[in-house]
Amino acid sequence: MPESDEVRRVPEAEWERLKRDSRRRAQEREEADRHAAPRDREHREGTQEP
């Protein structure tokens, strides 16, 4: 099937690297969000801290 050929074109190692990169970028975004605007973040989350 041509569909499976399209999928197989990307090596497994490349997929792992892409997943790691996207995960790391998501973490960096969360870190930046946490440091840049803690008050905004608390407001978005509903201010659960006392």
PDB file of C-alpha atoms in Angstrom, residues 1-49:
ATOM      1  CA  MET A   1       0.000   0.000   0.000  1.00  0.00           C
ATOM      2  CA  PRO A   2       1.309   3.495  -0.821  1.00  0.00           C
ATOM      3  CA  GLU A   3       0.118   4.876   2.534  1.00  0.00           C
ATOM      4  CA  SER A   4       2.399   2.602   4.561  1.00  0.00           C
ATOM      5  CA  ASP A   5       5.315   3.512   2.254  1.00  0.00           C
ATOM      6  CA  GLU A   6       4.731   7.188   3.045  1.00  0.00           C
ATOM      7  CA  VAL A   7       4.841   6.479   6.769  1.00  0.00           C
ATOM      8  CA  ARG A   8       7.931   4.259   6.570  1.00  0.00           C
ATOM      9  CA  ARG A   9       9.896   6.990   4.808  1.00  0.00           C
ATOM     10  CA  VAL A  10      10.761   8.634   8.154  1.00  0.00           C
ATOM     11  CA  PRO A  11      13.283   6.559  10.157  1.00  0.00           C
ATOM     12  CA  GLU A  12      12.446   5.535  13.723  1.00  0.00           C
ATOM     13  CA  ALA A  13      15.397   7.506  15.121  1.00  0.00           C
ATOM     14  CA  GLU A  14      14.127  10.646  13.404  1.00  0.00           C
ATOM     15  CA  TRP A  15      10.695  10.196  15.002  1.00  0.00           C
ATOM     16  CA  GLU A  16      12.311   9.792  18.435  1.00  0.00           C
ATOM     17  CA  ARG A  17      14.343  12.964  17.915  1.00  0.00           C
ATOM     18  CA  LEU A  18      11.291  14.923  16.783  1.00  0.00           C
ATOM     19  CA  LYS A  19       9.247  13.722  19.761  1.00  0.00           C
ATOM     20  CA  ARG A  20      12.082  14.645  22.155  1.00  0.00           C
ATOM     21  CA  ASP A  21      12.453  18.087  20.575  1.00  0.00           C
ATOM     22  CA  SER A  22       8.730  18.857  20.741  1.00  0.00           C
ATOM     23  CA  ARG A  23       8.571  17.626  24.344  1.00  0.00           C
ATOM     24  CA  ARG A  24      11.565  19.809  25.277  1.00  0.00           C
ATOM     25  CA  ARG A  25      10.048  22.837  23.533  1.00  0.00           C
ATOM     26  CA  ALA A  26       6.781  22.328  25.421  1.00  0.00           C
ATOM     27  CA  GLN A  27       8.696  22.179  28.719  1.00  0.00           C
ATOM     28  CA  GLU A  28      10.647  25.338  27.851  1.00  0.00           C
ATOM     29  CA  ARG A  29       7.364  27.109  27.030  1.00  0.00           C
ATOM     30  CA  GLU A  30       5.925  26.064  30.410  1.00  0.00           C
ATOM     31  CA  GLU A  31       9.102  27.223  32.201  1.00  0.00           C
ATOM     32  CA  ALA A  32       9.012  30.595  30.433  1.00  0.00           C
ATOM     33  CA  ASP A  33       5.303  30.950  31.214  1.00  0.00           C
ATOM     34  CA  ARG A  34       5.946  30.124  34.864  1.00  0.00           C
ATOM     35  CA  HIS A  35       8.748  32.699  35.203  1.00  0.00           C
ATOM     36  CA  ALA A  36       7.360  35.438  32.969  1.00  0.00           C
ATOM     37  CA  ALA A  37       3.817  35.772  34.319  1.00  0.00           C
ATOM     38  CA  PRO A  38       3.089  33.784  37.495  1.00  0.00           C
ATOM     39  CA  ARG A  39       0.079  35.988  38.291  1.00  0.00           C
ATOM     40  CA  ASP A  40      -1.442  35.424  34.847  1.00  0.00           C
ATOM     41  CA  ARG A  41      -0.848  31.689  35.147  1.00  0.00           C
ATOM     42  CA  GLU A  42      -2.541  31.548  38.561  1.00  0.00           C
ATOM     43  CA  HIS A  43      -5.468  33.499  37.169  1.00  0.00           C
ATOM     44  CA  ARG A  44      -5.807  31.064  34.245  1.00  0.00           C
ATOM     45  CA  GLU A  45      -5.623  28.043  36.564  1.00  0.00           C
ATOM     46  CA  GLY A  46      -8.127  29.518  39.004  1.00  0.00           C
ATOM     47  CA  THR A  47      -5.746  30.610  41.811  1.00  0.00           C
ATOM     48  CA  GLN A  48      -5.587  27.362  43.800  1.00  0.00           C
ATOM     49  CA  GLU A  49      -2.779  28.560  46.114  1.00  0.00           C
TER      50      GLU A  49
END
